[in-house]
mmCIF file with all atom_site columns, C-alpha atoms in Angstrom:
data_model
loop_
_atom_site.group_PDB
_atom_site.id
_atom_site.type_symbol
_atom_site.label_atom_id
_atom_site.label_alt_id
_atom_site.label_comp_id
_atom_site.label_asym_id
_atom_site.label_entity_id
_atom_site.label_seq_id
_atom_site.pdbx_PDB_ins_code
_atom_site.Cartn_x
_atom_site.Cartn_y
_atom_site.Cartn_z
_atom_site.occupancy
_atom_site.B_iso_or_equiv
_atom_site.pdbx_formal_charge
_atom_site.auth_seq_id
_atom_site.auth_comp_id
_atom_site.auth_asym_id
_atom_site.auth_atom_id
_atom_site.pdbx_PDB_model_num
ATOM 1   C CA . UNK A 1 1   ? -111.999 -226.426 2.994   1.00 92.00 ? 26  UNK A CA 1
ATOM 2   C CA . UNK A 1 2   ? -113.844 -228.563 0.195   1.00 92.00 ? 27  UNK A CA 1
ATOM 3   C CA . UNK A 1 3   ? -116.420 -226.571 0.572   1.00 91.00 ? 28  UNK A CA 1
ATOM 4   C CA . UNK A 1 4   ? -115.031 -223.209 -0.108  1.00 92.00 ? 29  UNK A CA 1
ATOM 5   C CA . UNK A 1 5   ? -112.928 -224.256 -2.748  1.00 95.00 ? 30  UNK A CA 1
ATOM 6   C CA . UNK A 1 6   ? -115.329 -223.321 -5.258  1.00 93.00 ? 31  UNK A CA 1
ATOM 7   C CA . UNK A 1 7   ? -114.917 -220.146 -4.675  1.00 95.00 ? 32  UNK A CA 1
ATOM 8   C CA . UNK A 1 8   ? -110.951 -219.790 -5.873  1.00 97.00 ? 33  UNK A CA 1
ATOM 9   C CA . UNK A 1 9   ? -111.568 -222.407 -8.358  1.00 97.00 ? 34  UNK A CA 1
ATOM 10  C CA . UNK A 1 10  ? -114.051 -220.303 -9.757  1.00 96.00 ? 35  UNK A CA 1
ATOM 11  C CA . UNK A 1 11  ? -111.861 -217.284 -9.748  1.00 98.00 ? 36  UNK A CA 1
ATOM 12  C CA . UNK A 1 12  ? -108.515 -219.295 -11.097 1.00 98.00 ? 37  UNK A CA 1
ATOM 13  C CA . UNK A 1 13  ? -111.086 -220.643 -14.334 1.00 97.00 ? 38  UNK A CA 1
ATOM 14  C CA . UNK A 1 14  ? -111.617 -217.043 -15.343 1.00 97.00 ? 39  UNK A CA 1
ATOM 15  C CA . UNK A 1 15  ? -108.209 -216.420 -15.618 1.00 98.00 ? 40  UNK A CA 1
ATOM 16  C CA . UNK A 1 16  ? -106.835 -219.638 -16.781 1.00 97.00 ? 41  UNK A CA 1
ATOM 17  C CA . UNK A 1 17  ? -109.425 -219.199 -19.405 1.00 97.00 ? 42  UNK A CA 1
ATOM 18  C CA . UNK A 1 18  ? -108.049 -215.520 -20.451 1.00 96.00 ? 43  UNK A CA 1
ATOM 19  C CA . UNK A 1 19  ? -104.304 -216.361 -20.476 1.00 96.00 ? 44  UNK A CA 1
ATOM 20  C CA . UNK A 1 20  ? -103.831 -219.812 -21.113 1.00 97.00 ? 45  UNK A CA 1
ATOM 21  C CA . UNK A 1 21  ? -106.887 -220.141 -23.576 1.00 96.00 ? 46  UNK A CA 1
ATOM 22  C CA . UNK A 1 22  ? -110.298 -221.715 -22.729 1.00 96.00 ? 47  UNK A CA 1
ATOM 23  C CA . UNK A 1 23  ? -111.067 -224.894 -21.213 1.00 95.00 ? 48  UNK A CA 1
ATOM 24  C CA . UNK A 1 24  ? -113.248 -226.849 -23.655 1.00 94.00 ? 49  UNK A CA 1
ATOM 25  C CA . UNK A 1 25  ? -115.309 -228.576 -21.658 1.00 93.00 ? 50  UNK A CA 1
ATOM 26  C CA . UNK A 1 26  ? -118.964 -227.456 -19.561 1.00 91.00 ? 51  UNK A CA 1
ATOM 27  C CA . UNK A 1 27  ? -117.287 -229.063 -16.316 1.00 92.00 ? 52  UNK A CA 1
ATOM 28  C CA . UNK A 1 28  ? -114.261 -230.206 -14.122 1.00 95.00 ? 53  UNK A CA 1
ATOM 29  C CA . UNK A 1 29  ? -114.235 -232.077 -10.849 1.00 95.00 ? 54  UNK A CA 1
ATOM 30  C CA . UNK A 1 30  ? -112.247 -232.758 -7.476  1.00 95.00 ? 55  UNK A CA 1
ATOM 31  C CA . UNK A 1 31  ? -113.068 -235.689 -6.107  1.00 95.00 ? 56  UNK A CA 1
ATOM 32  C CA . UNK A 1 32  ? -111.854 -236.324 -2.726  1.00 93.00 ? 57  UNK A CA 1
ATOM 33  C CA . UNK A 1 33  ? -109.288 -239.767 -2.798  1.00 90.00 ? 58  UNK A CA 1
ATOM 34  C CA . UNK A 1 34  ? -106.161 -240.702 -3.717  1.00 82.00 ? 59  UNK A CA 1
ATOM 35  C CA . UNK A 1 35  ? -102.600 -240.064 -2.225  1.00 82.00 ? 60  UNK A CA 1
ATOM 36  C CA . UNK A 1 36  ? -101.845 -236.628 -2.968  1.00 88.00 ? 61  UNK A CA 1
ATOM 37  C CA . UNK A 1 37  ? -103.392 -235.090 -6.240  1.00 92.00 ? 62  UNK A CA 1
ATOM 38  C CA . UNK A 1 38  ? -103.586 -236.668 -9.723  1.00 93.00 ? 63  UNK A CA 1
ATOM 39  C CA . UNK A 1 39  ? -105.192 -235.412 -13.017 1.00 93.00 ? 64  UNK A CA 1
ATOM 40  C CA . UNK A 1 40  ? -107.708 -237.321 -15.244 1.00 91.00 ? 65  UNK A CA 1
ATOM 41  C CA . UNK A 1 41  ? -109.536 -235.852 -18.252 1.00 91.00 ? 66  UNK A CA 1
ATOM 42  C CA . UNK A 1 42  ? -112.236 -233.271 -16.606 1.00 93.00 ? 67  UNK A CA 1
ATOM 43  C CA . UNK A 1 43  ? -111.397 -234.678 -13.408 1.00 95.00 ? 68  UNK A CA 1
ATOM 44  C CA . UNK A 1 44  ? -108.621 -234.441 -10.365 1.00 94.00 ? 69  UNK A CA 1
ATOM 45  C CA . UNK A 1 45  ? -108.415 -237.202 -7.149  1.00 95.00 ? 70  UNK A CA 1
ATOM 46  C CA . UNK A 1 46  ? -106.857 -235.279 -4.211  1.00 95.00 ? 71  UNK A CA 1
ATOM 47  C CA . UNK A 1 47  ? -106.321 -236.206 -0.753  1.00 91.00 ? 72  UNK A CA 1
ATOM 48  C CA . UNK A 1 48  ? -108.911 -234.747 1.765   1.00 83.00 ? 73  UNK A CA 1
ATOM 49  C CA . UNK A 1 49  ? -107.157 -233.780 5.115   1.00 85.00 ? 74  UNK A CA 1
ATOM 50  C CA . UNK A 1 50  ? -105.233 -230.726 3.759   1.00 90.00 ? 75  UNK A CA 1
ATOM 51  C CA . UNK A 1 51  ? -105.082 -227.169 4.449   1.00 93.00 ? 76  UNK A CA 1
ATOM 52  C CA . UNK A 1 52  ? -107.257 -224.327 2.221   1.00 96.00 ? 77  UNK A CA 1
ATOM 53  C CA . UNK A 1 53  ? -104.269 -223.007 0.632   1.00 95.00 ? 78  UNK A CA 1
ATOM 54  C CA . UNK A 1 54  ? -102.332 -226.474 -0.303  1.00 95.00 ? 79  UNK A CA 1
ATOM 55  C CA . UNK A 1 55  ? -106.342 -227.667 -1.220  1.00 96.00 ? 80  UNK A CA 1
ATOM 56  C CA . UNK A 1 56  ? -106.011 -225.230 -3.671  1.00 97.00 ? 81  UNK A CA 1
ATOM 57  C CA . UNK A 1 57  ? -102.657 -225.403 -4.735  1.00 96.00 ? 82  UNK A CA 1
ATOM 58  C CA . UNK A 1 58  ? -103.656 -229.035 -5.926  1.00 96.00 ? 83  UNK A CA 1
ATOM 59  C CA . UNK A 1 59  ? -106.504 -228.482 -7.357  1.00 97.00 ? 84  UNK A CA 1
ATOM 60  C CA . UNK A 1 60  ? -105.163 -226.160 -9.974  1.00 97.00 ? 85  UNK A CA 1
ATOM 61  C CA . UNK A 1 61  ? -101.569 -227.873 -10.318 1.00 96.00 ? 86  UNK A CA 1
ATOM 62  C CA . UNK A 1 62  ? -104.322 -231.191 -11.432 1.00 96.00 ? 87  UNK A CA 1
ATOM 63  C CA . UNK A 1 63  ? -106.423 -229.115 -13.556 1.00 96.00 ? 88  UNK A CA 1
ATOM 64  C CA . UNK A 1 64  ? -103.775 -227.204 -15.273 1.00 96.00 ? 89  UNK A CA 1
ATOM 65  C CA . UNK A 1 65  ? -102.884 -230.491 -16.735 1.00 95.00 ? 90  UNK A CA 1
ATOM 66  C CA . UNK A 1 66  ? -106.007 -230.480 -18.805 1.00 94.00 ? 91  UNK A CA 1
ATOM 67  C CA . UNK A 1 67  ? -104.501 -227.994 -20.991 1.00 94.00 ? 92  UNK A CA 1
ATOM 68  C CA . UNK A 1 68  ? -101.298 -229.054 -21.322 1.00 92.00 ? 93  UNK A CA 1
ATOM 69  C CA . UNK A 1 69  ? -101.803 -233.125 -20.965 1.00 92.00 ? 94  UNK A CA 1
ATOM 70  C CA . UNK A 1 70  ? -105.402 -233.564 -22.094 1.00 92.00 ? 95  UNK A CA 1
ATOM 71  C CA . UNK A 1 71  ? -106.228 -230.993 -24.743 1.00 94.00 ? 96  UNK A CA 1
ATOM 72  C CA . UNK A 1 72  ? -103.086 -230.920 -26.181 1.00 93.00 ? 97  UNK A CA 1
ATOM 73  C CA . UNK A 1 73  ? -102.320 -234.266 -25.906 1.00 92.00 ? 98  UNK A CA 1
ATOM 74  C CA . UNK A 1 74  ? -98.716  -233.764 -24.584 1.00 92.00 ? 99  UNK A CA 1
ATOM 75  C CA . UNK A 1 75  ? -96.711  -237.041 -24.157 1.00 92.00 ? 100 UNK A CA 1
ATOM 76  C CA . UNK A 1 76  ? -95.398  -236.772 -20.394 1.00 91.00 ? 101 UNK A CA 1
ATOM 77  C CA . UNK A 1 77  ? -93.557  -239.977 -21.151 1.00 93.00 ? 102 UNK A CA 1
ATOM 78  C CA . UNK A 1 78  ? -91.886  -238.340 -23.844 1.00 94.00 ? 103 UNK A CA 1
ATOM 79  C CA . UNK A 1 79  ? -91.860  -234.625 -23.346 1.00 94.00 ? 104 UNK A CA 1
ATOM 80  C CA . UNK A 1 80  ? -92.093  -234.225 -19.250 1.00 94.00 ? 105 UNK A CA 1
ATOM 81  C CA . UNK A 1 81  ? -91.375  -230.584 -19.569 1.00 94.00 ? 106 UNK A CA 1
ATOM 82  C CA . UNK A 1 82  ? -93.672  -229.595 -21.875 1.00 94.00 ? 107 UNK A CA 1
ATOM 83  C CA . UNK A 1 83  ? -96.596  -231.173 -19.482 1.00 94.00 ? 108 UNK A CA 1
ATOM 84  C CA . UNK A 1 84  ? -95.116  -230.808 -16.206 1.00 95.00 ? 109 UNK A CA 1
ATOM 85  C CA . UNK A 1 85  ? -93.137  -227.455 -16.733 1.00 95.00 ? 110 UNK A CA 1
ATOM 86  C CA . UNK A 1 86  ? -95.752  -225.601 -18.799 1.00 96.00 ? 111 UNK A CA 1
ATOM 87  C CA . UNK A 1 87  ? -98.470  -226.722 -15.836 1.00 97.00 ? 112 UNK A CA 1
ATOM 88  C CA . UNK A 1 88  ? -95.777  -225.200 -13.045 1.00 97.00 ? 113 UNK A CA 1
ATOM 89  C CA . UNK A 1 89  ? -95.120  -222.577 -14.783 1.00 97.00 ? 114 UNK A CA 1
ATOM 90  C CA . UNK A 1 90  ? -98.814  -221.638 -15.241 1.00 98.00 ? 115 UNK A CA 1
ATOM 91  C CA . UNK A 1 91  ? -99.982  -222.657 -11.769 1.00 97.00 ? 116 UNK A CA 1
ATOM 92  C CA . UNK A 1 92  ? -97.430  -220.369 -9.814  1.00 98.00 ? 117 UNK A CA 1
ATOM 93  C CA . UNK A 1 93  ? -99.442  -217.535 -12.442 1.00 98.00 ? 118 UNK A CA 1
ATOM 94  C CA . UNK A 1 94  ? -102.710 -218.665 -11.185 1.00 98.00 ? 119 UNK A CA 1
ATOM 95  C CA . UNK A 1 95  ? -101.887 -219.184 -7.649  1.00 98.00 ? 120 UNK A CA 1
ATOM 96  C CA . UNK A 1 96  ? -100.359 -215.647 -7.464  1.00 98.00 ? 121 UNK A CA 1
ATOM 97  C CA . UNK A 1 97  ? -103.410 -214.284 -9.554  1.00 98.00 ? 122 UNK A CA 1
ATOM 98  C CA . UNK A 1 98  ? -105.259 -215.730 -6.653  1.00 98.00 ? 123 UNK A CA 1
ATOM 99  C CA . UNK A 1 99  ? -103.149 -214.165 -3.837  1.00 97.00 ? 124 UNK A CA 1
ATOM 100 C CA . UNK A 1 100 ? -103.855 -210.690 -5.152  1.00 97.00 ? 125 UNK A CA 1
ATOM 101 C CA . UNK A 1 101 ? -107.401 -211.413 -5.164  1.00 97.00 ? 126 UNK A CA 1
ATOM 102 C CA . UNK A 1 102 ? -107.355 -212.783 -1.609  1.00 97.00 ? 127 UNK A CA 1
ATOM 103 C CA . UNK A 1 103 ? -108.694 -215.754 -2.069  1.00 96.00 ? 128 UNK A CA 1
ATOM 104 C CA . UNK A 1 104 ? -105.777 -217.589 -0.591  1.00 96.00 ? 129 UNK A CA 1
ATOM 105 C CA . UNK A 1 105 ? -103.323 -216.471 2.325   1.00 93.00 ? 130 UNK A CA 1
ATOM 106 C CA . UNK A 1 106 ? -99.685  -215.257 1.098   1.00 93.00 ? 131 UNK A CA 1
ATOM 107 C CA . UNK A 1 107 ? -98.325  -212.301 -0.932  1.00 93.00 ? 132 UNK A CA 1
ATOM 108 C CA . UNK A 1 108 ? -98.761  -211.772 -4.532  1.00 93.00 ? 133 UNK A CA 1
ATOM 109 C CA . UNK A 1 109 ? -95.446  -211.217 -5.857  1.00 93.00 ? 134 UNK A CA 1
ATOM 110 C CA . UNK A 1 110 ? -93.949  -209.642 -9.105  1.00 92.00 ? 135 UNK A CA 1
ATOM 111 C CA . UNK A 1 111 ? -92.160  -212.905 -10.205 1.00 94.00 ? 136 UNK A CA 1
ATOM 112 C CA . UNK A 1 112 ? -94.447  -215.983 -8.731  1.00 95.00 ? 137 UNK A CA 1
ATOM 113 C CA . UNK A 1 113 ? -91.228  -218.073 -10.447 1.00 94.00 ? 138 UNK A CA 1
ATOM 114 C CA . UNK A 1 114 ? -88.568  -216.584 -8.530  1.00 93.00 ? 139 UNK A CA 1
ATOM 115 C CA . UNK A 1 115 ? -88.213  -219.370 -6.111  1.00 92.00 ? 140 UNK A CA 1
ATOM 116 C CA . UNK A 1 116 ? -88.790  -222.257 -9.184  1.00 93.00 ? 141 UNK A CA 1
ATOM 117 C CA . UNK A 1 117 ? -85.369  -220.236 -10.580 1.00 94.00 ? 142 UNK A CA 1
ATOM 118 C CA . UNK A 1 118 ? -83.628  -220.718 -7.413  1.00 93.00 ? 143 UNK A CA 1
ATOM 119 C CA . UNK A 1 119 ? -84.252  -224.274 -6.812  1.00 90.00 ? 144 UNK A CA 1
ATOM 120 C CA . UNK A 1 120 ? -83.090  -225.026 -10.328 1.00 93.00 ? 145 UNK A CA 1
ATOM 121 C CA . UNK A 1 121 ? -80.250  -222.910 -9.779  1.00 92.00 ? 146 UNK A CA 1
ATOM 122 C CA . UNK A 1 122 ? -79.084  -224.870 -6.889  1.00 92.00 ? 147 UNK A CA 1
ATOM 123 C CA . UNK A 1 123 ? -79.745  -228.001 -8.022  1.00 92.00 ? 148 UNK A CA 1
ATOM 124 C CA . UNK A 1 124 ? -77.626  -226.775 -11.877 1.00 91.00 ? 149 UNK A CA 1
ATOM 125 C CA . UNK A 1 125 ? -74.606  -225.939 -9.682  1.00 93.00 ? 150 UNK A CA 1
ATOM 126 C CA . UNK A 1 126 ? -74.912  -229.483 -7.962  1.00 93.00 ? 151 UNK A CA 1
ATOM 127 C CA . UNK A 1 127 ? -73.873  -231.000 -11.604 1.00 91.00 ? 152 UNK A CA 1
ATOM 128 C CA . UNK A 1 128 ? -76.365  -233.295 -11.603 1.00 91.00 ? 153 UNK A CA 1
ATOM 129 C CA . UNK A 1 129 ? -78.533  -231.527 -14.040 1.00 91.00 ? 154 UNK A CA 1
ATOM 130 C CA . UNK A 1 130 ? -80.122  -233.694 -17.026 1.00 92.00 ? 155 UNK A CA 1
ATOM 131 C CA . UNK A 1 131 ? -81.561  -232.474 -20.333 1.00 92.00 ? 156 UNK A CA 1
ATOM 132 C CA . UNK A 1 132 ? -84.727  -231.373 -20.807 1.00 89.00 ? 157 UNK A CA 1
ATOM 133 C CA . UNK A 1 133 ? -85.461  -233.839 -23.670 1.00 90.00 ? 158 UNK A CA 1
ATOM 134 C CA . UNK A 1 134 ? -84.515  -237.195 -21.320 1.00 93.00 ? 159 UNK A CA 1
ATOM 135 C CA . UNK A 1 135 ? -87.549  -239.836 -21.395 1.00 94.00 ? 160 UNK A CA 1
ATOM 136 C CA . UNK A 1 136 ? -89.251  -239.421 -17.912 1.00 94.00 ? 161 UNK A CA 1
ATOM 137 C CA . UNK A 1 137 ? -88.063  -242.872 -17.400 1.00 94.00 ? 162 UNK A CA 1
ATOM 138 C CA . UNK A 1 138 ? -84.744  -242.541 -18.592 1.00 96.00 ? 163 UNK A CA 1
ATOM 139 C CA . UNK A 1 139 ? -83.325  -239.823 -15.789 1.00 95.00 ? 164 UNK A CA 1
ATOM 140 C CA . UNK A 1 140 ? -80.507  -240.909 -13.054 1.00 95.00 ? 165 UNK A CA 1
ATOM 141 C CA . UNK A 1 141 ? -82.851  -240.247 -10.473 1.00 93.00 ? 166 UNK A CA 1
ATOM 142 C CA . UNK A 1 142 ? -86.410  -238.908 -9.217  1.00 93.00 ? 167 UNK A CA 1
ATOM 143 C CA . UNK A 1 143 ? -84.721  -235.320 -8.178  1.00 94.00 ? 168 UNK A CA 1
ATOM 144 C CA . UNK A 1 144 ? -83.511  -235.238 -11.687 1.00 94.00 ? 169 UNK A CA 1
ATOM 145 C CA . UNK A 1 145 ? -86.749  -236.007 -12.968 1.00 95.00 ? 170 UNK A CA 1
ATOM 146 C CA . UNK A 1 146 ? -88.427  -233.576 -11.141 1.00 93.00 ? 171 UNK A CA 1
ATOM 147 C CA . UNK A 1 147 ? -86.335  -230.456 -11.457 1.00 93.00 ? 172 UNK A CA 1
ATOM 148 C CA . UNK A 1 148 ? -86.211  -231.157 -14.614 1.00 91.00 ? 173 UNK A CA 1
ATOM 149 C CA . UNK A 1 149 ? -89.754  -231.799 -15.649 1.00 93.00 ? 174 UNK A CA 1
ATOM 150 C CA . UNK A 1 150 ? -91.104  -228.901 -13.217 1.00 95.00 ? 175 UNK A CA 1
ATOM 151 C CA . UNK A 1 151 ? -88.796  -226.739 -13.011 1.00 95.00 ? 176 UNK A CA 1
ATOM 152 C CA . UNK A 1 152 ? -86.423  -226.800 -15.530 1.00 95.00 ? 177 UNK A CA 1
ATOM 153 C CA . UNK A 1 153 ? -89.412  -226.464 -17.975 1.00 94.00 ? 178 UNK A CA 1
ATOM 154 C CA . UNK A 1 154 ? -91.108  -223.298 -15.704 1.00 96.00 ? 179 UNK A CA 1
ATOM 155 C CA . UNK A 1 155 ? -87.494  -221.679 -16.121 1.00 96.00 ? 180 UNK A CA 1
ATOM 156 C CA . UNK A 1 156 ? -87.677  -222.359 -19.386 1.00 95.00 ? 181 UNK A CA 1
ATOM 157 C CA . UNK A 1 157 ? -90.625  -220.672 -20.436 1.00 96.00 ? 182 UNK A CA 1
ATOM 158 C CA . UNK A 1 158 ? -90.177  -217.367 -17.811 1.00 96.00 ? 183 UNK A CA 1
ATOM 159 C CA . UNK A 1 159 ? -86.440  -217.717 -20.061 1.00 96.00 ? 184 UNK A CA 1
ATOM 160 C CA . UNK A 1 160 ? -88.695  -216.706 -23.256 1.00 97.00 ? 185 UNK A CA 1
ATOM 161 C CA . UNK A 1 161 ? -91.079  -214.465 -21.562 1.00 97.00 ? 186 UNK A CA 1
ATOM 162 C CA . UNK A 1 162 ? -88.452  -212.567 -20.312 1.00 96.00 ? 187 UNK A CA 1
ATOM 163 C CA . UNK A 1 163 ? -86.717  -212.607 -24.079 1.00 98.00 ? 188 UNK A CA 1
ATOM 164 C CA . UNK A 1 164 ? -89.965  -211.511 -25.977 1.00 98.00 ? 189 UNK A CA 1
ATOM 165 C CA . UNK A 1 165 ? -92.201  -209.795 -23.237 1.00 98.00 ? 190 UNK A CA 1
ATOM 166 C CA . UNK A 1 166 ? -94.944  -210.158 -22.049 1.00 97.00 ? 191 UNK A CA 1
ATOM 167 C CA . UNK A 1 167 ? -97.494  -209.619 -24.629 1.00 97.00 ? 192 UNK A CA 1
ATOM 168 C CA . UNK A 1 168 ? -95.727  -211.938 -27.301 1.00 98.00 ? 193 UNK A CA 1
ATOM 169 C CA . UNK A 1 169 ? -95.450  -214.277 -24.387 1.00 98.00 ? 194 UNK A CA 1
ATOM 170 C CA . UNK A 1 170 ? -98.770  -214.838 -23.583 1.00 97.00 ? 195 UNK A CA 1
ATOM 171 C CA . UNK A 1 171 ? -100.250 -214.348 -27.001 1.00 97.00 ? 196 UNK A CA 1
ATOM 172 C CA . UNK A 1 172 ? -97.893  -217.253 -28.204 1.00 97.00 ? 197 UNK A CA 1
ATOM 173 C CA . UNK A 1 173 ? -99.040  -219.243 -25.528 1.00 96.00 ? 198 UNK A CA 1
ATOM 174 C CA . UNK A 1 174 ? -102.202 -218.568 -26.267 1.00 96.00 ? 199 UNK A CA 1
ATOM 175 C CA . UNK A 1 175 ? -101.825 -219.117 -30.193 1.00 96.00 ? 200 UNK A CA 1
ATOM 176 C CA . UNK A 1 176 ? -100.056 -222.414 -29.401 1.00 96.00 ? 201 UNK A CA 1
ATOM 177 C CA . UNK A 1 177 ? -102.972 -223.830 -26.955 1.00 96.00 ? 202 UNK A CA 1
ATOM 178 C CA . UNK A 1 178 ? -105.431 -222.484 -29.487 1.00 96.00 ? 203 UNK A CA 1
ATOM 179 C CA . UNK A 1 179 ? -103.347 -224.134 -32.397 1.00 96.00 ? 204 UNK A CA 1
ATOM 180 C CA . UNK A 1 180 ? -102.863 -227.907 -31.772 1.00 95.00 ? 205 UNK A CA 1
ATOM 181 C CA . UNK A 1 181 ? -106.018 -228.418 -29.322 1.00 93.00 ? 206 UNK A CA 1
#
């Protein structure tokens, strides 16, 4: 699996590069270690003994954070969502983007954040739902955290996609990446 992932990372670079603006640096590694998957500048530590597919889902969850942690310097201490919910949001894109180019086993779909909306939606109706502008250490609980770091913050931004289409979308997205890198 280490071995082929090259091949989709290669792909998922190409169109990070073209949506989410371009990755500043000549290189980016995964390095097998760790306990799951965690992102360093120009580099990601992920757990060997996984399957192609979840190999890859890693890999880009990790690197994603390079544009949204390390370029822009986002304070995940301070501003969760705007690391952890812009990297979701954009790694359900690129995962999907990969799925349509068969790289990876599933379906590409219309909305890859369809089932980010449901989980959010249940766990909204539960009443336990926290605001996405609570210090990561400051939420009731790690669910709380989580939803609303990931999810809450992928919602959010499919919210304003949906509001101003695509185009604006992505070329604010763009213009905001390009902006304060």
């Amino acid at each position: 699996n280490w071995e082929r992932l090259h091949t989709a990372m290669n792909e998922a670079q190409k169109f990070m590069n073209d949506r989410y603006g371009v990755y500043p640096y000549p290189v980016y590694a995964f390095i097998q270690g760790g306990d799951g998957g965690m992102e360093y500048p120009m580099a990601t530590l992920i757990t060997g003994e996984r399957n192609y597919t979840s190999l890859v889902g890693v890999a880009i969850h990790e690197w994603m954070h390079s544009w949204y942690q390390m370029v822009l310097g986002t304070n995940e201490a301070l501003y969760a969502w705007m690391d952890e919910g812009f990297t979701s949001f954009a790694s359900a894109e690129v995962m999907n983007h990969l799925r349509k180019k068969k790289l990876i086993q599933g379906n590409h779909v219309d909305d890859p954040i369809i089932n980010t909306i449901k989980g959010f939606s249940r766990f909204a109706a539960s009443g336990k739902e926290e605001a996405l502008i609570t210090h990561a250490d400051h939420f009731t609980s790690n669910t709380a955290y989580g939803v609303g770091s990931y999810n809450k913050g992928a919602v959010f931004l499919n919210q304003i996609k949906y509001i101003i289409g695509d185009k604006n979308f992505y070329s604010g997205l763009k213009r905001y990446y390009n902006t304060w890198k």
